[in-house]
N, CA, C and O of each residue as an XYZ file, in Angstrom:
584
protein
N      94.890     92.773    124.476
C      96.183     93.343    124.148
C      96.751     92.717    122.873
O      97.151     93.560    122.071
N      96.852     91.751    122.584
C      97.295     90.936    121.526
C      96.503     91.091    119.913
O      97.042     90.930    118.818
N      95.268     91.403    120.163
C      94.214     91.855    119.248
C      95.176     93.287    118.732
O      95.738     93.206    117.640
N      95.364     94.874    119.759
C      95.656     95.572    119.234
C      96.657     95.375    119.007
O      96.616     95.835    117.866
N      97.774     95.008    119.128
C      99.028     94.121    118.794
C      98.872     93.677    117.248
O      99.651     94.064    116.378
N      98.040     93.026    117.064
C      97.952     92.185    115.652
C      97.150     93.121    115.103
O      97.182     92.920    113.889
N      96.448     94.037    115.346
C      95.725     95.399    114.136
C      96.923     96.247    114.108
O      96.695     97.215    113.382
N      98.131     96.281    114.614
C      98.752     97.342    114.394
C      99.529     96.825    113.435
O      99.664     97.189    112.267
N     100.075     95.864    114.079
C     100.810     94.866    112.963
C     100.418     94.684    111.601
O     101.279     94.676    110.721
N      99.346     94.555    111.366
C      98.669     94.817    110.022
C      98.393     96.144    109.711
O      98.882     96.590    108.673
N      97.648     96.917    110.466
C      98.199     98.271    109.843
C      99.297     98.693    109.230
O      99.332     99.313    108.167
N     100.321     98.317    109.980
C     101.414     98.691    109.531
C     102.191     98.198    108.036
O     102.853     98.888    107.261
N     101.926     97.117    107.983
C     102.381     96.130    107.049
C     101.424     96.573    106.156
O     102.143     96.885    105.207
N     100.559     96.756    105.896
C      99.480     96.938    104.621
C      99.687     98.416    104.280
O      99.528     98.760    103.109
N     100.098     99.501    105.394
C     100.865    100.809    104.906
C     101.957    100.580    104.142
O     102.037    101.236    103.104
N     103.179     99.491    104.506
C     104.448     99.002    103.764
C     104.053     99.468    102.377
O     104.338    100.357    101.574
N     103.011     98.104    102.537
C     102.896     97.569    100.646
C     102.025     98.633     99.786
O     101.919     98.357     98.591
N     101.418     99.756    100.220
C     100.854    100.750     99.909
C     102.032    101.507     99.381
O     102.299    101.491     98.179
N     102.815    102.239    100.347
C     103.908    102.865     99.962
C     104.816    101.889     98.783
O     105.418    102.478     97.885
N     104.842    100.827     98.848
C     106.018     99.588     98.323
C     105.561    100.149     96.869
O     106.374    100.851     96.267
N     103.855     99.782     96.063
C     103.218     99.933     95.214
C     103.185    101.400     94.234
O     103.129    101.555     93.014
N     103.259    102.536     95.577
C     102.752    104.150     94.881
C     104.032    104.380     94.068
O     103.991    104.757     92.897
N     105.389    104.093     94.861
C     106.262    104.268     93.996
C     107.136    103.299     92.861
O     108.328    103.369     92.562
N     106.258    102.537     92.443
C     106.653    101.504     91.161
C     106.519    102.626     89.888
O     105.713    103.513     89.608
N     108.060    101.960     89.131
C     107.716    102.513     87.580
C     107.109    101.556     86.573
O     107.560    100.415     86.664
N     106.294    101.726     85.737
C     105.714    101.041     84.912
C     106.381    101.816     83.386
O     106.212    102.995     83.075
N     106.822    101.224     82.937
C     106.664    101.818     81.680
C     106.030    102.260     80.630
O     106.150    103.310     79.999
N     104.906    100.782     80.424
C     103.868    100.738     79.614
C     103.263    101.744     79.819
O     103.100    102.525     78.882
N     102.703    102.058     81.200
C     101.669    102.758     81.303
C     102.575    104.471     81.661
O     101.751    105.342     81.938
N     103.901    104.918     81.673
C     104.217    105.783     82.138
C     104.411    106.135     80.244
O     104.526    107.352     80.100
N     104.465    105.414     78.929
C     104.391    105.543     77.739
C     102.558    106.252     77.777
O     102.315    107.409     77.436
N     101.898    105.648     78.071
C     100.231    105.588     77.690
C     100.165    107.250     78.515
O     100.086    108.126     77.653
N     100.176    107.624     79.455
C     100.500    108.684     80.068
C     100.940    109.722     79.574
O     100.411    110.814     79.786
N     102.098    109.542     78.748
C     102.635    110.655     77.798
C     101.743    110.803     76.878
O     101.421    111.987     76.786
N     101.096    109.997     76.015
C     100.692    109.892     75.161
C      99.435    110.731     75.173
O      99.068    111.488     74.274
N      98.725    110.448     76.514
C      97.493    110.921     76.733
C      98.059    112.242     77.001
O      97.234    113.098     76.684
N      99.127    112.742     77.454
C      99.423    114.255     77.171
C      99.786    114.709     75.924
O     100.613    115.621     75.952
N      99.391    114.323     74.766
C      99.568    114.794     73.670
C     101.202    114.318     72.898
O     101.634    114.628     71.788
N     101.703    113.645     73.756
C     103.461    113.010     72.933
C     103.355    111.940     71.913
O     102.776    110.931     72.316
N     103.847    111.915     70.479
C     103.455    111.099     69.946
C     104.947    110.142     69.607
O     106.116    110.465     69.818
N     104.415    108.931     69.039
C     105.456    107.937     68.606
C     106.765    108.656     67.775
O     106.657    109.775     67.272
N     107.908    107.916     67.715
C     109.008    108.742     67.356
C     109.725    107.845     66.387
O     109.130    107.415     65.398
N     110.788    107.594     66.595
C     111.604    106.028     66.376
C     111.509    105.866     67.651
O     111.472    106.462     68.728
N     111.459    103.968     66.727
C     111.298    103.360     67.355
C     111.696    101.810     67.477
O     110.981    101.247     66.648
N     112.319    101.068     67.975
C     113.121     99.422     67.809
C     112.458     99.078     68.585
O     112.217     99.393     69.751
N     111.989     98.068     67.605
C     111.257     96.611     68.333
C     111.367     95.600     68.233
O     111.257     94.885     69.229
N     111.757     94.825     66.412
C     111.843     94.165     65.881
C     113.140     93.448     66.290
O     113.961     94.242     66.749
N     113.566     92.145     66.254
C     115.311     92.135     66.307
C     115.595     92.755     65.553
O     115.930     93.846     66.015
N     115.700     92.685     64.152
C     116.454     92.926     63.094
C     116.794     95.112     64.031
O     117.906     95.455     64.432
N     115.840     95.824     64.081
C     115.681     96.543     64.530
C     116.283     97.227     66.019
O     116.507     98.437     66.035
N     116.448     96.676     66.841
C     117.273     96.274     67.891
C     118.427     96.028     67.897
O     119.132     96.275     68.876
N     118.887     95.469     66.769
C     120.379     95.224     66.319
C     120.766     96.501     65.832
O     121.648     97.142     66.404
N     120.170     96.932     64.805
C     121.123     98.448     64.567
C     120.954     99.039     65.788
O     122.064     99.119     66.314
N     119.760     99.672     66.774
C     120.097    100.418     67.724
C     120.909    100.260     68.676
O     121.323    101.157     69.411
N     121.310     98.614     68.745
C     122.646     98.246     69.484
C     123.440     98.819     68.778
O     123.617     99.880     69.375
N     124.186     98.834     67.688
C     125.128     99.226     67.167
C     125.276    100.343     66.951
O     126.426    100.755     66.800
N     123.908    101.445     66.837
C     124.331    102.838     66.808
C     124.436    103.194     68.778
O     124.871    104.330     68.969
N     124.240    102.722     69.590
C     123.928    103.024     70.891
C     125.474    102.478     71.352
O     125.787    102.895     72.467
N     126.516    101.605     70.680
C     128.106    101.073     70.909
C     128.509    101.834     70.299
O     129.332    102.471     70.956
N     128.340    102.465     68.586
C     129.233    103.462     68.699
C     129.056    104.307     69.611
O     129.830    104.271     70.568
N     127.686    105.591     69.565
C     128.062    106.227     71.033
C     128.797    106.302     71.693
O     129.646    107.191     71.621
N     128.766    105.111     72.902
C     129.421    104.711     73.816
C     130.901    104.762     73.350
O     131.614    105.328     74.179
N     131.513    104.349     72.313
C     133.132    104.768     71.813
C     133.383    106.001     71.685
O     134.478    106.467     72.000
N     132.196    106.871     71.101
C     132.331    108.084     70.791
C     132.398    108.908     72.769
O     133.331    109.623     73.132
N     131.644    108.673     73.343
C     131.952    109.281     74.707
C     133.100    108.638     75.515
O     133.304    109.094     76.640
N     134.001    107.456     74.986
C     135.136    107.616     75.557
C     134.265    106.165     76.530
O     134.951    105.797     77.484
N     133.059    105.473     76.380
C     133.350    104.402     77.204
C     133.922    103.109     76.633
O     134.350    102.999     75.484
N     133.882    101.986     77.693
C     134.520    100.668     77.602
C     134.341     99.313     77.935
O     135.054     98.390     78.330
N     132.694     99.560     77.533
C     131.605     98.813     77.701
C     130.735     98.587     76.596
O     130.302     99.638     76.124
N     130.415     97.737     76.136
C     129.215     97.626     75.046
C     128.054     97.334     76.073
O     128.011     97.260     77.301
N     126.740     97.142     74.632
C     124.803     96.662     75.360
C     124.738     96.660     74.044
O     125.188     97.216     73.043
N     123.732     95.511     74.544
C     122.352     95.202     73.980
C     121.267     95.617     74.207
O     120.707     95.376     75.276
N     120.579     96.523     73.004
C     119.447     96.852     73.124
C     118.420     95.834     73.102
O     118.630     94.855     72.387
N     116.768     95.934     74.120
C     116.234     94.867     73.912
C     114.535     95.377     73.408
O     113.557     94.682     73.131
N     114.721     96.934     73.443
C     114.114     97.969     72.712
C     114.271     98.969     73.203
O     114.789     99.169     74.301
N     113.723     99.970     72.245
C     113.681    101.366     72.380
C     112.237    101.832     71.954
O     111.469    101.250     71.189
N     112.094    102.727     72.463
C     110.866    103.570     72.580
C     110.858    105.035     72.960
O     111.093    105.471     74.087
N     110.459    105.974     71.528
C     110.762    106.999     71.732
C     109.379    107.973     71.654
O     108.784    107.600     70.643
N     108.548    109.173     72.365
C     108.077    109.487     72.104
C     108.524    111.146     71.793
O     109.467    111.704     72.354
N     107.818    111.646     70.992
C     108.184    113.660     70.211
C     107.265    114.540     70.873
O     106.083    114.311     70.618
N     107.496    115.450     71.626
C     105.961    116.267     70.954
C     106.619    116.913     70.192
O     107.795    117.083     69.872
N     105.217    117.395     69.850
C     104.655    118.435     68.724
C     105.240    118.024     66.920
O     105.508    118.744     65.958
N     105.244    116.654     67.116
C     106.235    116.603     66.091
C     108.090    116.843     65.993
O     108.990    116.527     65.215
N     107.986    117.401     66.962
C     109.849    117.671     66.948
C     110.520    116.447     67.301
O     109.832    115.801     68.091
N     111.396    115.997     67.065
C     112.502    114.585     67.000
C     113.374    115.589     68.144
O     114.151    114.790     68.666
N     113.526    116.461     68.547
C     114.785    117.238     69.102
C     113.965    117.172     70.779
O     114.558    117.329     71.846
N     112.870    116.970     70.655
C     112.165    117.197     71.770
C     111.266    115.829     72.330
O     110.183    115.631     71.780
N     111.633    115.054     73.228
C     111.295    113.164     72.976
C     111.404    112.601     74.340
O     111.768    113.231     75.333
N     111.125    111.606     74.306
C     111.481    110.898     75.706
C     111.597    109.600     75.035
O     110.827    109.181     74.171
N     112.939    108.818     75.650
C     113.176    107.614     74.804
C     113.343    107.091     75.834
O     113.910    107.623     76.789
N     112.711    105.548     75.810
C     112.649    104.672     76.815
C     113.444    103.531     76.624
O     112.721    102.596     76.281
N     114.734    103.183     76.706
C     115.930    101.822     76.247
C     115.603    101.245     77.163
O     115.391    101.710     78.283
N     115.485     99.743     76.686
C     115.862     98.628     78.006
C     116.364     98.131     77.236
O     116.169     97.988     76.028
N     117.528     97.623     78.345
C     118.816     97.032     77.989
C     118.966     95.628     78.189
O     118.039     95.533     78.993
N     119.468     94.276     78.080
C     119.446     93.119     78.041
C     119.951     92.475     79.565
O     119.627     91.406     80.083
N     120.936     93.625     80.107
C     121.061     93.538     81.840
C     121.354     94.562     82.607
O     122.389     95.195     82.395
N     120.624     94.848     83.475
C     120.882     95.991     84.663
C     122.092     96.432     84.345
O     122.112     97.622     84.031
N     123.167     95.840     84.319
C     124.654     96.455     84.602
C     125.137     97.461     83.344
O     126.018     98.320     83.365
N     124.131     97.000     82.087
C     124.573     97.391     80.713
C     123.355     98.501     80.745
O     123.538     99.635     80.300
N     122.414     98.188     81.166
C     121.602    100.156     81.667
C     122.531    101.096     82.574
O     122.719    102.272     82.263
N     123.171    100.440     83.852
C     123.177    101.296     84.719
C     124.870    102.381     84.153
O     125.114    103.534     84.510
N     125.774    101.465     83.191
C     126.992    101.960     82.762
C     127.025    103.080     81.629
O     127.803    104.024     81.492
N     125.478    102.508     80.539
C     124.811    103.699     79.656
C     124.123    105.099     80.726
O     123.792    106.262     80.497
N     124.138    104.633     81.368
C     122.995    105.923     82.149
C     124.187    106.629     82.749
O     124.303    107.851     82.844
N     124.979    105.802     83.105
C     126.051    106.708     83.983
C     126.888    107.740     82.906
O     126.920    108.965     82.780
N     127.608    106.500     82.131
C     128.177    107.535     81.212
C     127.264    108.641     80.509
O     127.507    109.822     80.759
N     126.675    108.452     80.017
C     125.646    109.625     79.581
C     125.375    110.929     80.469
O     125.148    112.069     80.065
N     125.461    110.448     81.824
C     124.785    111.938     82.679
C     126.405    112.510     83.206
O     126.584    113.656     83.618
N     127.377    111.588     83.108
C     128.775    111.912     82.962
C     128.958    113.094     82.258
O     129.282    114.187     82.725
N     128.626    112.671     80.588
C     128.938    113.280     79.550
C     128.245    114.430     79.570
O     128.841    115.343     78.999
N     127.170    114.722     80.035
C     126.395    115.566     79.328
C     126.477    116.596     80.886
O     125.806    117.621     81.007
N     127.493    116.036     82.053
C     127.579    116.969     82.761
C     128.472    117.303     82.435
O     128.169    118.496     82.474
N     129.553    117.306     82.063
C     131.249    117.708     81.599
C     130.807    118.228     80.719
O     130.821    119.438     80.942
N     130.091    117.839     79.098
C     130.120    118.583     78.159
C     128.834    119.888     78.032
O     128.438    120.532     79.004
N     128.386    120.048     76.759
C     127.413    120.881     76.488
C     126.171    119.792     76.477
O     126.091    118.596     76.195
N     125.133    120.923     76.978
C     123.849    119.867     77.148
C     122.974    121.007     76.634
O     122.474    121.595     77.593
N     122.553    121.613     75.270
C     121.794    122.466     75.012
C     121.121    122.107     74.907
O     120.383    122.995     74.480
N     120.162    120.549     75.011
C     118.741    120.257     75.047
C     118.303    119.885     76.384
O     117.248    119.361     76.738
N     119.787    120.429     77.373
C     119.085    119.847     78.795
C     118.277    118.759     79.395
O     117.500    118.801     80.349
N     118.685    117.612     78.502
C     118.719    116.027     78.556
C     118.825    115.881     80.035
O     119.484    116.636     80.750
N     118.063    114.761     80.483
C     117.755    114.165     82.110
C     117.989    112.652     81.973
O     117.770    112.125     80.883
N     118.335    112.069     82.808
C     118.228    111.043     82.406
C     118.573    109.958     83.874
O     119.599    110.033     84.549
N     117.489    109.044     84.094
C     116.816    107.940     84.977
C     116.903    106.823     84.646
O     116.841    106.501     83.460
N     117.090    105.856     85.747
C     117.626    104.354     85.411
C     116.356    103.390     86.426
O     115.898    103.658     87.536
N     116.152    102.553     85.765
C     115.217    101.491     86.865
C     115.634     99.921     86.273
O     115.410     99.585     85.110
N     116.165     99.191     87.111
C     116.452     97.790     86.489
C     116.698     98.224     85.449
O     117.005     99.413     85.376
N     116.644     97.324     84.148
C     117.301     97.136     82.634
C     116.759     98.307     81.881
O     116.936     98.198     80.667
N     116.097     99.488     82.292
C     115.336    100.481     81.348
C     116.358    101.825     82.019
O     116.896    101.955     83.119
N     116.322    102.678     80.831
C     117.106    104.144     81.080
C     115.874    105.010     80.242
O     115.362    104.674     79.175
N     115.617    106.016     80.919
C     115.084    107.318     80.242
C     115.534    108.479     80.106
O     115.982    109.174     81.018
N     115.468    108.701     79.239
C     116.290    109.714     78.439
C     114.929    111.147     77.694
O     113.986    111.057     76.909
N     115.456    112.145     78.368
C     114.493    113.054     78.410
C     114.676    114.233     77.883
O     115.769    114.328     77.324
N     113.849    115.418     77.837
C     114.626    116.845     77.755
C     113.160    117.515     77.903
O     113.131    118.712     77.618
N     112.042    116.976     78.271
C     110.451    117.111     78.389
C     109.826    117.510     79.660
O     109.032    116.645     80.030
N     109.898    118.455     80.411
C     109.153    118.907     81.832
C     108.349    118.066     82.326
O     108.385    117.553     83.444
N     106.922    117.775     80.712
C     106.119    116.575     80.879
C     106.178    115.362     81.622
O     105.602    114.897     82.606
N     107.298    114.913     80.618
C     108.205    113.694     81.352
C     108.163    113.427     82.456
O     107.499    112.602     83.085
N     109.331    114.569     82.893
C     109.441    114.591     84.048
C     108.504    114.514     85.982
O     108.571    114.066     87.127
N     107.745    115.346     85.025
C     106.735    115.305     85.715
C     105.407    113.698     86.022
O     104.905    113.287     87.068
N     105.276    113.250     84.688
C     104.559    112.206     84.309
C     105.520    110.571     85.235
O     104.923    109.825     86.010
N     106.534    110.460     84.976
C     107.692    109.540     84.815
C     107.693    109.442     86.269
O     107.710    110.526     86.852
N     107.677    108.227     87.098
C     107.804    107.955     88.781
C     109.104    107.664     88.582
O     109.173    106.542     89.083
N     110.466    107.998     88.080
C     111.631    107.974     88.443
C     112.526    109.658     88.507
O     112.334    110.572     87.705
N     113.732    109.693     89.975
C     114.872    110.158     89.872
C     115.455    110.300     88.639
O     116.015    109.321     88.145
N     115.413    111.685     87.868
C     116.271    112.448     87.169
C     117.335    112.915     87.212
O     117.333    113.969     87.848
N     118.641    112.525     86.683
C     119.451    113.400     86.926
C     120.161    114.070     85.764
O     120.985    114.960     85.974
């Protein structure tokens, strides 16, 4: 009795961490993914020096939609297809959860109140926000869209 007791027990627990695992986001590899669907590099901040303006164009924003919060960008990563800049998936991580989760909010705020003619999506995981308007994406990307 104790035998099937302790195989279930492990069954069970090794199902946990199965399920725990299938739904992790990776970025790196949810970037490599796009890529291998044909999305190519866009702009892109990596550098500090680089990171600093996209902080500063990513705070105005944020004034411009009426929030009351600044971030630090700690990069950005954007991919296009077909060449179009209008058509992308940009990957921000932010310097702390709280400064992703207030960009992500206001943003899906904004773009539900206002006009959204590129039908922008947009997903939060710890310090990273994605920012979309790509089916691909969507599809490719192991995070909640909204």
């Amino acid at each position: 009795m104790k035998k099937k007791v302790s195989l279930v027990a492990a069954l069970a627990l090794f199902a946990v961490l199965l399920v725990g695992c299938a739904g992790k986001f990776d970025m790196d590899k949810s970037i490599e993914k796009l890529k291998d669907k044909g999305l190519t590099e866009g702009v892109c901040y990596i550098t500090e020096e680089e990171c600093e303006h996209a902080t500063s164009l990513a705070n105005s924003e944020i004034k411009f939609m009426g929030g009351e919060f600044t971030v630090e960008i700690v990069k950005s990563y954007a991919l296009i297809e077909n060449g179009d800049y209008s058509k992308s998936c940009t990957f921000i991580t932010f310097a702390t959860e709280e400064q992703a989760t207030n960009f992500a909010e206001l943003n899906i705020k904004y773009f539900a109140e206002g006009e959204n003619s590129n039908n922008w999506r947009i997903a939060r995981d710890n310090c990273v926000v994605v920012m979309t308007n790509l089916d691909v994406a969507l599809d490719v990307i192991n995070l909640e869209f909204k």
